[in-house]
Coordinates of N, CA and C and ligand atoms in Angstrom, one line a residue:
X24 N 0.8 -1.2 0.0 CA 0.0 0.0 0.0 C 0.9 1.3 0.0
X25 N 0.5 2.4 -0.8 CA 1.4 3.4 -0.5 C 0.0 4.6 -0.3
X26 N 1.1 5.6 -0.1 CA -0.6 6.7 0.7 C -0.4 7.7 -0.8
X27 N -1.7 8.4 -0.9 CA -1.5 9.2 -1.6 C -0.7 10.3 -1.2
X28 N -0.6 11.0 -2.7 CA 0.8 12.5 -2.6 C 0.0 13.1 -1.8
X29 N 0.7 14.1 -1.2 CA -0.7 14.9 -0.5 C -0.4 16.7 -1.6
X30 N -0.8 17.1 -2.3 CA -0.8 17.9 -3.2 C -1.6 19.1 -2.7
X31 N -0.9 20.4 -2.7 CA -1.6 21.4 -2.7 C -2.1 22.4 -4.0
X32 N -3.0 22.6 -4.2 CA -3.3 23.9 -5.5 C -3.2 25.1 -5.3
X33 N -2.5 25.8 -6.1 CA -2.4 27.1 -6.0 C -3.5 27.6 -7.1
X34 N -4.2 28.6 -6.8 CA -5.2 29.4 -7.6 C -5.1 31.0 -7.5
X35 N -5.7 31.4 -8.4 CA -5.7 32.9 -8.9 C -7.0 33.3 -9.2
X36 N -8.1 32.4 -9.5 CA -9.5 32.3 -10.4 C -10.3 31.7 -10.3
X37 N -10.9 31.4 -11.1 CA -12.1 30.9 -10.9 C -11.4 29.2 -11.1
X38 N -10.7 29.1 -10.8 CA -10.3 27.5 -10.5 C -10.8 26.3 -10.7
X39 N -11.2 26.6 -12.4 CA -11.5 25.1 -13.0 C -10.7 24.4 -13.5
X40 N -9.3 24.1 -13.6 CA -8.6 23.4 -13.3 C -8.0 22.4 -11.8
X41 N -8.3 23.6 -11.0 CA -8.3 23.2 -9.3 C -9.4 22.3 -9.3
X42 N -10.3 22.4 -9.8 CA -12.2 21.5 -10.1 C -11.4 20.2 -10.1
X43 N -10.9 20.3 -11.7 CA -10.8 18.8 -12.1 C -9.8 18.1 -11.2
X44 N -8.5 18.9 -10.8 CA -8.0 17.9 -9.6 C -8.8 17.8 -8.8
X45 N -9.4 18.1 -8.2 CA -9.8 17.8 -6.8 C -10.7 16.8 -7.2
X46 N -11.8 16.3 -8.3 CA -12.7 15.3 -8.8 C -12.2 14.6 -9.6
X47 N -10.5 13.8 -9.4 CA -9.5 12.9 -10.1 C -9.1 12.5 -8.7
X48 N -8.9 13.5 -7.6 CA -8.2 12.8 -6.7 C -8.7 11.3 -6.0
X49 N -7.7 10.8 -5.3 CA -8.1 9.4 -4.9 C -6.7 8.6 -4.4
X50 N -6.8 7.3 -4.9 CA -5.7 6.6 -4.5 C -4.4 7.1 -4.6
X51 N -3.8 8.2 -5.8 CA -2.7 8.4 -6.4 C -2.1 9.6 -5.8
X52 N -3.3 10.5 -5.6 CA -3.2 12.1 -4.6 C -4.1 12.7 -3.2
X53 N -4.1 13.3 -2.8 CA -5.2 14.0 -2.1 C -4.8 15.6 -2.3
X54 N -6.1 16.0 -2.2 CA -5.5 17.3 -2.0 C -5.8 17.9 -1.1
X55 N -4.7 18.4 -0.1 CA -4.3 19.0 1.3 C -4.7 20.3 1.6
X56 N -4.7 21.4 0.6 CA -4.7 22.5 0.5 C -5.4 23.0 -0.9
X57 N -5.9 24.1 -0.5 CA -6.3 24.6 -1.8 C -6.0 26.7 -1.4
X58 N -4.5 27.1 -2.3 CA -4.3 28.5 -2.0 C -4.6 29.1 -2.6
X59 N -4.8 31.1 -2.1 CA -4.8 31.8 -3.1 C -4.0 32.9 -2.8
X60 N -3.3 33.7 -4.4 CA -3.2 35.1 -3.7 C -4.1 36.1 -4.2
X61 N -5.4 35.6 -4.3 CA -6.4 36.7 -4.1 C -7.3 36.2 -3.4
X62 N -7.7 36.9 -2.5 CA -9.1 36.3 -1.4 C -9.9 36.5 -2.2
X63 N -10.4 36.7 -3.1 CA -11.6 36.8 -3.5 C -11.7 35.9 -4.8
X64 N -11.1 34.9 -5.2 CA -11.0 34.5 -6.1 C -12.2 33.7 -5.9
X65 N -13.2 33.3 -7.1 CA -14.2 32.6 -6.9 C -13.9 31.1 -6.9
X66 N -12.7 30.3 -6.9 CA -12.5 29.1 -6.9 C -12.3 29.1 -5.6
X67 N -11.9 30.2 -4.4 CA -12.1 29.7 -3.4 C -13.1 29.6 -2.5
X68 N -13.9 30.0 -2.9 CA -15.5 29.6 -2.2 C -15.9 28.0 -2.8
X69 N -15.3 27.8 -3.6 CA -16.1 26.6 -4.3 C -15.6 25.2 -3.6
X70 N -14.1 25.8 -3.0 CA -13.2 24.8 -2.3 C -13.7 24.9 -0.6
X71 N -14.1 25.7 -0.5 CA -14.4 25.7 0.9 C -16.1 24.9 0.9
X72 N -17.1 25.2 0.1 CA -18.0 24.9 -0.3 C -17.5 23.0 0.1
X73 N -16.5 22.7 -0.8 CA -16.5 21.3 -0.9 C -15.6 21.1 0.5
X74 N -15.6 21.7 1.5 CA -14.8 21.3 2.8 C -13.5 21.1 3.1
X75 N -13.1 22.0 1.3 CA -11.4 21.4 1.2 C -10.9 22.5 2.2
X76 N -9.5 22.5 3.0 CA -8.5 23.5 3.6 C -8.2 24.6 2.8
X77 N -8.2 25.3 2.9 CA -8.0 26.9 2.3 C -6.8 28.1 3.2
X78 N -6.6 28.6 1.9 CA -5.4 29.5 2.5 C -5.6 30.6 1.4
X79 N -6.0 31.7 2.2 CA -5.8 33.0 1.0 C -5.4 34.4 1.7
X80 N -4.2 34.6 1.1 CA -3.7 35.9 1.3 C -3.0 36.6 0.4
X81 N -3.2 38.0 0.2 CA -2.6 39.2 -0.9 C -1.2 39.2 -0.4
X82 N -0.8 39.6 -1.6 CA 1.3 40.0 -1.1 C 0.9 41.6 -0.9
X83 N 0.1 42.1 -1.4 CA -0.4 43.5 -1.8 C -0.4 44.0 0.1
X84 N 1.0 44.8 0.3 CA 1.0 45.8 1.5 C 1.9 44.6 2.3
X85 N 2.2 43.8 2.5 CA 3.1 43.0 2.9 C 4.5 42.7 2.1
X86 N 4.1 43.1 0.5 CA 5.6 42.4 -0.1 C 5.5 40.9 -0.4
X87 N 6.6 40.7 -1.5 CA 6.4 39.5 -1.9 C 7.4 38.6 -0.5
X88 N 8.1 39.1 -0.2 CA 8.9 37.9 0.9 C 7.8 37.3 2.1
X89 N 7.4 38.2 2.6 CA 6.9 37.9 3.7 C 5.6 36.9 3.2
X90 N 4.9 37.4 2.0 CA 3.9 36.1 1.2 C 3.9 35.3 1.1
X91 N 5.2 34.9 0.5 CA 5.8 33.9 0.4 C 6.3 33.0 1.6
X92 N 6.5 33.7 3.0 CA 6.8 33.0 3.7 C 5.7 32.6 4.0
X93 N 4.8 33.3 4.2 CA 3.2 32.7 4.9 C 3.1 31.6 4.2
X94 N 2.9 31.6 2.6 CA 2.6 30.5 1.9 C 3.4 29.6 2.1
X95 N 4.5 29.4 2.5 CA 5.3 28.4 2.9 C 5.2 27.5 3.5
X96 N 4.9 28.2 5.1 CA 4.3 27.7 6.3 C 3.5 27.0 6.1
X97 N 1.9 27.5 5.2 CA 0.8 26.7 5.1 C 1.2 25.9 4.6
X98 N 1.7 25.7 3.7 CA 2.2 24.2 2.7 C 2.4 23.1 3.8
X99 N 3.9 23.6 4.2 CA 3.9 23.0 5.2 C 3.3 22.5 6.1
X100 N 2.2 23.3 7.2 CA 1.7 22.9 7.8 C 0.5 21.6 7.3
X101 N 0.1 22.0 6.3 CA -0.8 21.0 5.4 C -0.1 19.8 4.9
X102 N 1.1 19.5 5.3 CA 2.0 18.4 4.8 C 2.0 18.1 3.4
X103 N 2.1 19.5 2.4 CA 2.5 19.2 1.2 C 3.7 18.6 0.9
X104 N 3.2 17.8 -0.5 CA 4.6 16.7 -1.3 C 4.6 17.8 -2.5
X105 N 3.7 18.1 -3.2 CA 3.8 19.0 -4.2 C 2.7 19.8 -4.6
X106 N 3.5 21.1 -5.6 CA 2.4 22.3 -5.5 C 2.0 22.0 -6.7
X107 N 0.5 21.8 -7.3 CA 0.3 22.2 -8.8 C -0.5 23.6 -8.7
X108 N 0.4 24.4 -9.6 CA -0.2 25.9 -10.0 C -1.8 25.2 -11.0
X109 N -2.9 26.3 -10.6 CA -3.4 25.1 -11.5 C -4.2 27.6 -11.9
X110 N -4.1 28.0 -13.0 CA -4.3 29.5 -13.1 C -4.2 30.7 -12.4
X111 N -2.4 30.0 -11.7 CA -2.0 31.1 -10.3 C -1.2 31.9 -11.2
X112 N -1.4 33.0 -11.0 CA -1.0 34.5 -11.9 C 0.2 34.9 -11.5
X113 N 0.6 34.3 -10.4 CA 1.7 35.4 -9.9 C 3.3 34.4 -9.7
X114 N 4.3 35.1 -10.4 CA 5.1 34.6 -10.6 C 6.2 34.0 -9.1
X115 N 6.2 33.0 -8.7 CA 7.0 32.5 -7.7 C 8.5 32.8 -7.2
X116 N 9.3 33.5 -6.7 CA 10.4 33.6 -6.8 C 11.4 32.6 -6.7
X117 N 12.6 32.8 -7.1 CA 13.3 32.4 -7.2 C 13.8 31.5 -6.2
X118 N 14.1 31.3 -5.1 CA 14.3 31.2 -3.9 C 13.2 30.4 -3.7
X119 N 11.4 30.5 -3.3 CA 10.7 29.6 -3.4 C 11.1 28.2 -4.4
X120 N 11.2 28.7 -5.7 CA 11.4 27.5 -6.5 C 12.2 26.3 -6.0
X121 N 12.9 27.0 -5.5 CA 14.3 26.0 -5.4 C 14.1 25.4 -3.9
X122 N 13.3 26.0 -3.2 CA 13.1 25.3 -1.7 C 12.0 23.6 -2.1
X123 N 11.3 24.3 -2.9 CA 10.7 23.4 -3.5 C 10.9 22.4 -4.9
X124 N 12.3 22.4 -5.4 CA 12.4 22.2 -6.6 C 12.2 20.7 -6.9
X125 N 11.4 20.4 -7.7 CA 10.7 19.5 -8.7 C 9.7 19.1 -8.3
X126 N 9.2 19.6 -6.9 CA 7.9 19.3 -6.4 C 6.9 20.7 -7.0
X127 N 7.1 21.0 -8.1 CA 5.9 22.0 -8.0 C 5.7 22.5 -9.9
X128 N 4.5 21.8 -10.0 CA 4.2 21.8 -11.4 C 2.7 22.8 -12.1
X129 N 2.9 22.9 -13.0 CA 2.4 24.0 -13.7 C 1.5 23.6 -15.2
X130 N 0.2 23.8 -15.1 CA -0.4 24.1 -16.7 C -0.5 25.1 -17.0
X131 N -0.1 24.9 -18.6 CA 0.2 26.4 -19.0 C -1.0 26.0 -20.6
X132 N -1.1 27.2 -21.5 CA -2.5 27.1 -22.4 C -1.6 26.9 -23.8
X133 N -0.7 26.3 -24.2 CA -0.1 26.4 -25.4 C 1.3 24.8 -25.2
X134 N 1.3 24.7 -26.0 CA 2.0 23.2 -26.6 C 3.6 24.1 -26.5
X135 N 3.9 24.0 -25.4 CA 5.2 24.1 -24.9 C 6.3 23.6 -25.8
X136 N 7.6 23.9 -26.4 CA 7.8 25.4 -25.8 C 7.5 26.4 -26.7
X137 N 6.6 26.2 -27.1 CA 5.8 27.6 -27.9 C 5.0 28.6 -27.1
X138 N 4.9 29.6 -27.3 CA 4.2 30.6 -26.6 C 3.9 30.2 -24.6
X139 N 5.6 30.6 -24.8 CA 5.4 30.6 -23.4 C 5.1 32.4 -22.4
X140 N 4.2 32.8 -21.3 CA 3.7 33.8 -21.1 C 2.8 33.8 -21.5
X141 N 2.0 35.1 -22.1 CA 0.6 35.6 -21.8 C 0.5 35.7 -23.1
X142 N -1.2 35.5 -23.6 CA -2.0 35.2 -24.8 C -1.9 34.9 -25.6
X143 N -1.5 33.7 -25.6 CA -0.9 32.1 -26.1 C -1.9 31.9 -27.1
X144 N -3.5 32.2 -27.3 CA -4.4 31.5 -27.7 C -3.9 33.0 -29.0
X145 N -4.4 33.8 -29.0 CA -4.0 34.9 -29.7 C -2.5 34.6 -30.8
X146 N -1.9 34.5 -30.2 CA -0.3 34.2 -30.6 C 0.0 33.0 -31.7
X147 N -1.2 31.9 -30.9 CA -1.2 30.6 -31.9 C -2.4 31.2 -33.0
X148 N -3.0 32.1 -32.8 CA -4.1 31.9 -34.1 C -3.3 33.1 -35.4
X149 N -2.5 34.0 -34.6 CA -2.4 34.8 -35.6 C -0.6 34.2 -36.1
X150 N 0.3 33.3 -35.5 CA 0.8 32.5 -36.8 C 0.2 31.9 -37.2
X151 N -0.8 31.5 -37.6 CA -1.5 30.3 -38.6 C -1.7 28.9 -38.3
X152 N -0.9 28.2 -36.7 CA -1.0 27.4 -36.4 C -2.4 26.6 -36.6
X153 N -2.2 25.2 -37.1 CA -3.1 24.1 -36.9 C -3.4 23.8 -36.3
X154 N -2.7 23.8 -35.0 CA -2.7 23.0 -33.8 C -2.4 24.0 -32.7
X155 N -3.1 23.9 -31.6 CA -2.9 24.3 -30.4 C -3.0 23.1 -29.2
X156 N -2.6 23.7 -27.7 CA -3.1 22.8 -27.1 C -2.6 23.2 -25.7
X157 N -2.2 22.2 -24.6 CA -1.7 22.6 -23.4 C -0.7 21.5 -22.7
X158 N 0.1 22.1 -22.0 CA 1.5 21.6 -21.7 C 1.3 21.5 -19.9
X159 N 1.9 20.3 -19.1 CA 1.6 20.5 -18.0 C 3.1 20.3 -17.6
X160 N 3.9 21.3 -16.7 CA 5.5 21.0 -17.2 C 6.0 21.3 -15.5
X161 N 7.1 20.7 -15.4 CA 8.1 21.2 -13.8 C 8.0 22.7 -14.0
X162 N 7.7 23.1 -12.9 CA 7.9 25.1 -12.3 C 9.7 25.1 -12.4
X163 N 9.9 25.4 -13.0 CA 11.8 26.1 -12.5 C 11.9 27.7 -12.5
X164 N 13.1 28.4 -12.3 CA 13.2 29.4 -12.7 C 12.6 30.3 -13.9
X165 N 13.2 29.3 -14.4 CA 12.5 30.0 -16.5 C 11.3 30.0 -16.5
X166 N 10.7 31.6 -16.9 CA 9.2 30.9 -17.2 C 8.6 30.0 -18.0
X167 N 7.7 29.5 -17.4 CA 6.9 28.2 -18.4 C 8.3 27.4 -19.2
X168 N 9.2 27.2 -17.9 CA 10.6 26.8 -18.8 C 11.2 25.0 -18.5
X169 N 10.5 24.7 -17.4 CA 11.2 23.3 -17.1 C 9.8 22.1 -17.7
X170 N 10.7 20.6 -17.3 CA 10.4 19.6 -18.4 C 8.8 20.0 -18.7
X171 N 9.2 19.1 -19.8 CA 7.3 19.0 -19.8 C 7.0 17.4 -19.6
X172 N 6.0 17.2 -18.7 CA 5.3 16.1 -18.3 C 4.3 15.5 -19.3
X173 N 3.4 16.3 -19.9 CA 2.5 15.8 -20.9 C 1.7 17.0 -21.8
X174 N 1.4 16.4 -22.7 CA 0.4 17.9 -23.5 C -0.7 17.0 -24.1
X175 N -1.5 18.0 -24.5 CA -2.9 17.4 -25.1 C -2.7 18.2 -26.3
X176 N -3.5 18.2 -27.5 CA -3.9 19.0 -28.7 C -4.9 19.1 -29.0
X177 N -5.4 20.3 -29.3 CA -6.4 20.2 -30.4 C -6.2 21.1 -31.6
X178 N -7.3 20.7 -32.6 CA -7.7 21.5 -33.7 C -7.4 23.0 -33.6
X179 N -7.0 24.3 -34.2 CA -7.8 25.6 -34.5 C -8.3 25.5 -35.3
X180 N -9.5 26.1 -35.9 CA -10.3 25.8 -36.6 C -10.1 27.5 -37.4
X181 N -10.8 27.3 -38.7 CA -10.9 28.1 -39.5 C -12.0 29.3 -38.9
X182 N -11.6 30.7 -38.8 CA -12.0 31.7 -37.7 C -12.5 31.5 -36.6
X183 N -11.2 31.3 -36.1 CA -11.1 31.1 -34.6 C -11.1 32.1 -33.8
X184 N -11.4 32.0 -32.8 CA -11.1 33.9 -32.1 C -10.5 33.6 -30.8
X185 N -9.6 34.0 -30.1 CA -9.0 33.7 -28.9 C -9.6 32.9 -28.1
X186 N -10.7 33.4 -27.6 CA -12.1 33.1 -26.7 C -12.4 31.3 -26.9
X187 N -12.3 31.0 -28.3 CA -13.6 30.2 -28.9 C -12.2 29.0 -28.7
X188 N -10.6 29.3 -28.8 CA -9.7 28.5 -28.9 C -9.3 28.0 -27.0
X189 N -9.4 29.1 -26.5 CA -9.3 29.1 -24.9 C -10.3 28.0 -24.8
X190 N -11.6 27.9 -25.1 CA -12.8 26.9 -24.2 C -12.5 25.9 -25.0
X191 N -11.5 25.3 -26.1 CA -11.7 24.0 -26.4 C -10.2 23.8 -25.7
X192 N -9.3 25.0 -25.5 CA -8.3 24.3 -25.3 C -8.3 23.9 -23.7
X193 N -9.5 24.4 -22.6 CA -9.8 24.4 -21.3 C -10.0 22.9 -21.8
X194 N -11.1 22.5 -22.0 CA -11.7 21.2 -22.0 C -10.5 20.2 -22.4
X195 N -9.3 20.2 -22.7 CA -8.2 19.9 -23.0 C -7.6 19.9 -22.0
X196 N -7.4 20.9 -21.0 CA -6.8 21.2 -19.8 C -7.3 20.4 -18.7
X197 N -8.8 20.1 -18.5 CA -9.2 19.9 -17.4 C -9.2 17.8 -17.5
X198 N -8.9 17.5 -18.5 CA -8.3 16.3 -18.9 C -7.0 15.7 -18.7
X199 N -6.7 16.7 -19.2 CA -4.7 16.7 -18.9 C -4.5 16.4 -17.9
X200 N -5.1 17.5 -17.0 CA -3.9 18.3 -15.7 C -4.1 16.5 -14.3
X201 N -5.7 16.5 -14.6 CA -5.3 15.0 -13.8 C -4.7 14.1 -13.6
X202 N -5.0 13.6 -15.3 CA -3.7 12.6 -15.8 C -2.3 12.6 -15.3
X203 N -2.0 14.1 -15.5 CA -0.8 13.7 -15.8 C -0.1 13.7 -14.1
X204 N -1.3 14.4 -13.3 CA -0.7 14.7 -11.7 C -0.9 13.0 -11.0
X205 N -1.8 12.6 -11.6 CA -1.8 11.2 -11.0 C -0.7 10.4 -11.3
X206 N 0.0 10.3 -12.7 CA 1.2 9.8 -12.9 C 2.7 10.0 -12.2
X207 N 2.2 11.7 -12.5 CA 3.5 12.5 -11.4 C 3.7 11.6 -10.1
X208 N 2.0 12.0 -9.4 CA 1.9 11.1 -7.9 C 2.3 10.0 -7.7
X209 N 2.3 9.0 -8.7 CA 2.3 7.5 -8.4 C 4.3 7.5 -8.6
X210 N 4.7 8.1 -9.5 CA 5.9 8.4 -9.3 C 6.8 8.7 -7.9
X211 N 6.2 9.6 -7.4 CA 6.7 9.8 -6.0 C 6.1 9.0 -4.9
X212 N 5.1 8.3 -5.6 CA 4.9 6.8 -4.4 C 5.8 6.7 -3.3
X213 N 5.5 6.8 -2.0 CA 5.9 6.3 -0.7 C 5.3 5.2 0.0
X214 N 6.1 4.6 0.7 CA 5.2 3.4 1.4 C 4.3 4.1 2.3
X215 N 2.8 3.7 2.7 CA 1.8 4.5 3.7 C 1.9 3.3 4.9
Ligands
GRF15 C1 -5.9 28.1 -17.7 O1 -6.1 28.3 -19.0 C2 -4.5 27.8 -17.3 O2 -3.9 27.0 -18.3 C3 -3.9 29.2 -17.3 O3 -4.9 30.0 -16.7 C4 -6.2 29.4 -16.9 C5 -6.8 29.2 -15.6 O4 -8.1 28.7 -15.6 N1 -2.6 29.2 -16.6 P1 -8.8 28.2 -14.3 O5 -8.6 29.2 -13.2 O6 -8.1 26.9 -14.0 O7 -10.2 28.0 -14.7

């Protein structure tokens, strides 16, 4: 028998990728925590709604060090094995990463290492790309820069518009990001 990872989510949003982990979890993960750095994010009501542990606090008037340290603690105290960012906006520093290095993974909206950063869906429609899709990869230093674990694809279709490529490439996402955390998880298998 081994116990599940115990895995925390980091959020920014409306946390429908946080959704789909949390309705995958089971034998392979649990999830311990569910954070934000915005209290008002609507995926945290939804986690608390479902009885999950919650952590939300702004860096805004504190600084990023001291954020970070709070967020640390909680991890900690929640006995995280690893972080998945699942639409957390705010870039991690340096120093975090590495306290945490290889325990802390990331979905990003484009087929890595292509359009790494912001409006990925935009970026793939106006080269002409056929294909789009989403990359669920290790957090390092580099943005959207270490391995990648797995991607999905889909279609762009002939007048596409950012919007209409985002909701198929979500539905793409909320497939992935399970998969591939459950494999992660069974990887770091411990005896329970
Ligand atoms: C997703 O497209 C994710 O890939 C990107 O931000 C979006 C977050 O959506 N990083 P949600 O909060 O999971 O609904």
């Amino acid at each position: 028998m081994t116990a599940p990872t115990r895995v925390a989510v980091l959020i920014s949003g409306r946390g429908s990728n946080m959704r789909s982990l949390v309705a995958a979890a089971g034998d392979a993960y649990a999830i311990v925590l569910v954070a934000s750095d915005k209290p008002d994010a609507a995926g945290l009501d939804w986690a608390r709604e479902q009885g999950l542990p919650t952590f939300a606090l702004s860096p805004r008037g504190i600084g990023k060090p001291a954020y970070e340290a709070a967020l640390d603690a909680a991890l900690h105290d929640a006995g995280t094995e690893v972080i998945a960012l699942a639409g957390y906006m705010r870039l991690l520093s340096d120093s975090f990463v590495a306290r945490w290095r290889g325990r802390i993974i990331n979905i990003h909206p484009s087929l890595l290492p292509k359009y790494k950063g912001l409006d990925t869906h935009a970026r793939a429609i106006a080269a002409g790309d056929a294909v789009a899709g989403c990359s669920v990869h290790v957090v390092t230093e580099e943005l959207d820069g270490g391995t990648v674990l797995g991607q999905a694809e889909v279609p762009v279709l002939p007048d596409d518009t950012p919007d209409a490529l985002a909701t198929r490439v979500l539905a793409a996402e909320h497939r992935l990001y399970p998969a591939v955390l459950t494999r992660y998880a069974r990887g770091l298998a411990h005896p329970g």
